[in-house]
Amino acid sequence: MKHFDVLLCSLLILALSACGGGGGGSDPGSQNVITELSALSGKITAAQANYVDSDTNNPDAFYASNNTADDAQIIPNVATVGGFMTFAATGNPGDVFQFSTDRVDIFRVFLSANQNITLTISDIGNSQDFDLYLYRTSDTSAPVASSIGTGQTESINVPADDEYFILLDSFAGTSNYVLTVGQLNPVMASSQVLRLEDEFIPGEIITKARPSSPVLQDLATMSNQSVAARHGLRTLRGRIDRATLFRLEQNGRSVGAGPAWPNCCGALGGGNDFYIDASQREAYETIKAIKKLRQDKTIEYAEPNYIQKSMAVPDDTYYDLQWHYPLINLPQAWDYTTGDANVIVAVVDTGVFLSHPDLAANLIPGYDFVSSTSISNDGDGIDNNPDDPGDNLNPGFSSYHGTHVAGTIAAVSDNNSGVAGVAQTIKLMPVRVLGLGGGTSYDVTQGILYAAGLANDSGTIPAQPADIVNLSLGGPGFSGAQQNAVSAARNAGVTVIAAAGNQGSSQAFFPAGYQGVISVSAVGFNKLLAPYSNYGGSIDVTAPGGDTSVDRNGDGYVDGVLSTMADDSSGVRQPIYRFYQGTSMASPHVAGVVALMKSIHATLTPDDVDALIIAGEITEDISGDGKLNRNDNYGYGLIDALKAVEQATVLATGNSPPTVLTVSPSVASIQSVQSSVELTVGKNGDDAISVSSFNTDTAWATLTPLSTDANGLGAYELNADTTGLSDGVYTVLANFVADTNATVSATINVIVNTVNVSPDAGRIYVLLIDPITGDQLYFAEQNPVDGEYFYSITGVEPGDYYILAGSDLDNNLLICEAGESCGSYPTMGDAAVLKVDGDMTNLDFDISFTQNLDPDRFFGSDVEIDFFSSTVQ
């Protein structure tokens, strides 16, 4: 029980006043009125898979340190944890951490590959900075994954099946937090996320001034040099009003110079059994400098200079048979158009071998943005020559990646030699951004801006901007500068298409993962996801990427994508053709198809293309889950050139698309304590359509109509019987077949978790609140018993009340703050006014860390707790 003398004294004074005290004598004509007091009781249930950090700042809550590997807190595979950390002692009387710190929280859990871990900081905006690390329990010498940015959210994608320590580090500040573990769909990285394992140039930082800051109003006094001086940087190139590339200097030398650094750093220096390896120190120092820059109010963004590489996997086999075009119905599409010379596709890549006879006729001027002479391989920095000199110093080993990509998009056809392009008569704009070993996110960003006809480091723009930009390159690091460039290009009417990556992972990959980009995965001849192809929540569409390990079509050649190439093994570049595999080969198929659409419908916009993809109108549903349903392998399906040009014709002529069935939600989950989920089937379009049949793809899941009309449209319930299933995540397809024979499906993820850890929302406080004033009138406090709280409040006067409950993890006498559990009767977000005129029981409701209190609902952003013993049972 908490006791506060000041509050108790105030209540006693109020009580005396209410009884006629204060020196005023009583009215002899008055009569005493006896008010009958009531008791309220009920059960509050902690939400399934909700748990609480075992060492919060609340002195009345259960306490167990979880600061080392030996005392790590065990949690189930799927969990939402509410917690508290503080970098420094709080200094507040009564706090658990009044004189000490809680810099780390450590959790122990078995995880599966590609599951997601997300940390959300609650008290953002006051220099709070919490970081997230993942260590194998078998090796705490270096993290296997990290998220150490400066935003409100940190996120990690699990690399492999194993038992892990999840380490939360309070880099700065004091805050509650919410940790979610084992989510099915990985969260996309934000511009604030920084990771040790991302590939970037240690010591190099890209930054830009905030538009509203004095930097842009007075460049004479606030310049690259002034920013560099304040932050220990050296300017490499760029302008602070656009984007600048800096070099981090430390103690008069560049980062990385001198002897190797020892294991380090702060709370991760081994004092808690966990380390950052010496090999990661340079990256860590760069990230720390970026964190500091992000605290500078004159800086709009600061980020690493990420390495981005081409996505092809080279192969030495030659042949001119392009099996990948019939796979997407391209020959039929050519009956509509082979392309319009007014349509331009920019190939932002290694450049293009400009003299290749299968490309030269379709090339227009471009630019070279490889700024570093150490990787440019052409002797200089940026210039107006996008010719590809090769990306390897050894003859015969250069990829000529951009040349291969360009050939798939628009190789010249009907010339009695070589190969055909998807859009044979459009124009190609070569933009070189990759050199020896790849390139940087800064240079790629400049290439995107140039292609879109926007301001860039070259000081020039093309005579006619590109309509489509193909980006067969990338890496795992999010670049704010690059996202801004993509957004600007899209706003200028440019459709941006990118390769999803070749890591065989669902980890976020950029630029494919940016908002506004069409992300393309890869399939082989069998229309199945290629073994190297990335997948996950960012995938929009798939296309042929090839597989050079097999010959599934039996033509005697590996099933790669055949396109234009160069061979410099003799010291002189010669035009050749070669099979490559990769998402880099898939992306240009989509770029070429969009170019064909633009050739038919000149005013085609990026929004038009997105809408058609989402509607499943320009793809083949190769996954069988319904054309309206996106899945993590294929997005909305395999690009279909014939459907695409047909839909472009529909847009050009104004005809309406056909009516189709829809299902919502298209993706849902069933947790261990659940057995069902409700789905709603509707339609898109004005014509009549009905459900002719429905089914699931597994015997242990069934579909039952709940409330449907004569056409079978309405609510359905999917029930799952998981008896006998082992722990894990299972996928069920709920299929609805229309009378047109088209099928739409919902994907239901069923989570089975038998780890025996009771849900826990922490020590909670149950309040009765005046619905008019928002004042707290009565309260009780409870600890859970097997995930349930049984409360009773007595001595309640007749009247109207809200019932609200929540935890106080940071011990500031406020419940239901961000990061704290919260619930209300009968449900959170829909609190009902309770009229009390007698005893009331069974006032039951739920509480969880994922629910947020509507600040307007209770006349304040938080609810303050007054602790007084007279109403507590």
PDB file of N, CA and C in Angstrom, residues 333 593-594 596-597 600 604 612 617-619 639-651:
ATOM      1  N   ALA A 333       1.035  -9.327 -75.853  1.00  0.00           N
ATOM      2  CA  ALA A 333       0.973  -7.888 -75.589  1.00  0.00           C
ATOM      3  C   ALA A 333       1.545  -7.089 -76.748  1.00  0.00           C
ATOM      4  N   VAL A 593       7.040  -3.522 -68.868  1.00  0.00           N
ATOM      5  CA  VAL A 593       5.589  -3.652 -69.021  1.00  0.00           C
ATOM      6  C   VAL A 593       4.900  -2.316 -68.734  1.00  0.00           C
ATOM      7  N   VAL A 594       5.342  -1.611 -67.715  1.00  0.00           N
ATOM      8  CA  VAL A 594       4.752  -0.298 -67.425  1.00  0.00           C
ATOM      9  C   VAL A 594       5.028   0.666 -68.576  1.00  0.00           C
ATOM     10  N   LEU A 596       5.163  -0.200 -71.714  1.00  0.00           N
ATOM     11  CA  LEU A 596       4.169  -0.537 -72.735  1.00  0.00           C
ATOM     12  C   LEU A 596       2.822   0.101 -72.396  1.00  0.00           C
ATOM     13  N   MET A 597       2.458   0.065 -71.113  1.00  0.00           N
ATOM     14  CA  MET A 597       1.200   0.691 -70.692  1.00  0.00           C
ATOM     15  C   MET A 597       1.223   2.193 -70.956  1.00  0.00           C
ATOM     16  N   ILE A 600       0.556   3.183 -74.480  1.00  0.00           N
ATOM     17  CA  ILE A 600      -0.852   3.163 -74.882  1.00  0.00           C
ATOM     18  C   ILE A 600      -1.630   4.299 -74.245  1.00  0.00           C
ATOM     19  N   LEU A 604      -0.832   7.921 -68.063  1.00  0.00           N
ATOM     20  CA  LEU A 604      -0.744   6.942 -66.980  1.00  0.00           C
ATOM     21  C   LEU A 604       0.098   7.502 -65.835  1.00  0.00           C
ATOM     22  N   LEU A 612      -4.032  -0.546 -60.262  1.00  0.00           N
ATOM     23  CA  LEU A 612      -4.201  -1.750 -61.070  1.00  0.00           C
ATOM     24  C   LEU A 612      -3.506  -2.958 -60.446  1.00  0.00           C
ATOM     25  N   GLU A 617      -5.385  -6.496 -61.476  1.00  0.00           N
ATOM     26  CA  GLU A 617      -5.806  -6.395 -62.866  1.00  0.00           C
ATOM     27  C   GLU A 617      -4.677  -6.578 -63.871  1.00  0.00           C
ATOM     28  N   ILE A 618      -3.414  -6.473 -63.412  1.00  0.00           N
ATOM     29  CA  ILE A 618      -2.310  -6.607 -64.369  1.00  0.00           C
ATOM     30  C   ILE A 618      -1.340  -7.705 -63.929  1.00  0.00           C
ATOM     31  N   THR A 619      -1.850  -8.628 -63.104  1.00  0.00           N
ATOM     32  CA  THR A 619      -1.025  -9.728 -62.623  1.00  0.00           C
ATOM     33  C   THR A 619      -1.774 -11.049 -62.726  1.00  0.00           C
ATOM     34  N   ILE A 639       3.538 -10.410 -62.865  1.00  0.00           N
ATOM     35  CA  ILE A 639       3.179  -9.396 -63.856  1.00  0.00           C
ATOM     36  C   ILE A 639       2.726 -10.074 -65.155  1.00  0.00           C
ATOM     37  N   ASP A 640       1.636  -9.587 -65.721  1.00  0.00           N
ATOM     38  CA  ASP A 640       1.055 -10.143 -66.943  1.00  0.00           C
ATOM     39  C   ASP A 640       0.997  -9.035 -67.979  1.00  0.00           C
ATOM     40  N   ALA A 641       1.855  -9.115 -68.983  1.00  0.00           N
ATOM     41  CA  ALA A 641       1.967  -8.041 -69.969  1.00  0.00           C
ATOM     42  C   ALA A 641       0.686  -7.859 -70.760  1.00  0.00           C
ATOM     43  N   LEU A 642       0.017  -8.966 -71.095  1.00  0.00           N
ATOM     44  CA  LEU A 642      -1.221  -8.866 -71.873  1.00  0.00           C
ATOM     45  C   LEU A 642      -2.298  -8.146 -71.073  1.00  0.00           C
ATOM     46  N   LYS A 643      -2.500  -8.549 -69.825  1.00  0.00           N
ATOM     47  CA  LYS A 643      -3.489  -7.879 -68.982  1.00  0.00           C
ATOM     48  C   LYS A 643      -3.133  -6.401 -68.806  1.00  0.00           C
ATOM     49  N   ALA A 644      -1.842  -6.127 -68.708  1.00  0.00           N
ATOM     50  CA  ALA A 644      -1.409  -4.749 -68.481  1.00  0.00           C
ATOM     51  C   ALA A 644      -1.765  -3.842 -69.646  1.00  0.00           C
ATOM     52  N   VAL A 645      -1.480  -4.290 -70.867  1.00  0.00           N
ATOM     53  CA  VAL A 645      -1.799  -3.440 -72.012  1.00  0.00           C
ATOM     54  C   VAL A 645      -3.312  -3.363 -72.223  1.00  0.00           C
ATOM     55  N   GLU A 646      -4.033  -4.423 -71.857  1.00  0.00           N
ATOM     56  CA  GLU A 646      -5.497  -4.369 -71.932  1.00  0.00           C
ATOM     57  C   GLU A 646      -6.046  -3.337 -70.962  1.00  0.00           C
ATOM     58  N   GLN A 647      -5.523  -3.310 -69.761  1.00  0.00           N
ATOM     59  CA  GLN A 647      -5.997  -2.334 -68.781  1.00  0.00           C
ATOM     60  C   GLN A 647      -5.595  -0.914 -69.166  1.00  0.00           C
ATOM     61  N   ALA A 648      -4.431  -0.760 -69.778  1.00  0.00           N
ATOM     62  CA  ALA A 648      -4.050   0.559 -70.272  1.00  0.00           C
ATOM     63  C   ALA A 648      -5.024   1.026 -71.343  1.00  0.00           C
ATOM     64  N   THR A 649      -5.475   0.090 -72.157  1.00  0.00           N
ATOM     65  CA  THR A 649      -6.475   0.412 -73.178  1.00  0.00           C
ATOM     66  C   THR A 649      -7.802   0.795 -72.537  1.00  0.00           C
ATOM     67  N   VAL A 650      -8.170   0.090 -71.461  1.00  0.00           N
ATOM     68  CA  VAL A 650      -9.395   0.435 -70.722  1.00  0.00           C
ATOM     69  C   VAL A 650      -9.300   1.858 -70.189  1.00  0.00           C
ATOM     70  N   LEU A 651      -8.159   2.204 -69.604  1.00  0.00           N
ATOM     71  CA  LEU A 651      -7.988   3.564 -69.078  1.00  0.00           C
ATOM     72  C   LEU A 651      -8.045   4.602 -70.195  1.00  0.00           C
TER      73      LEU A 651
END
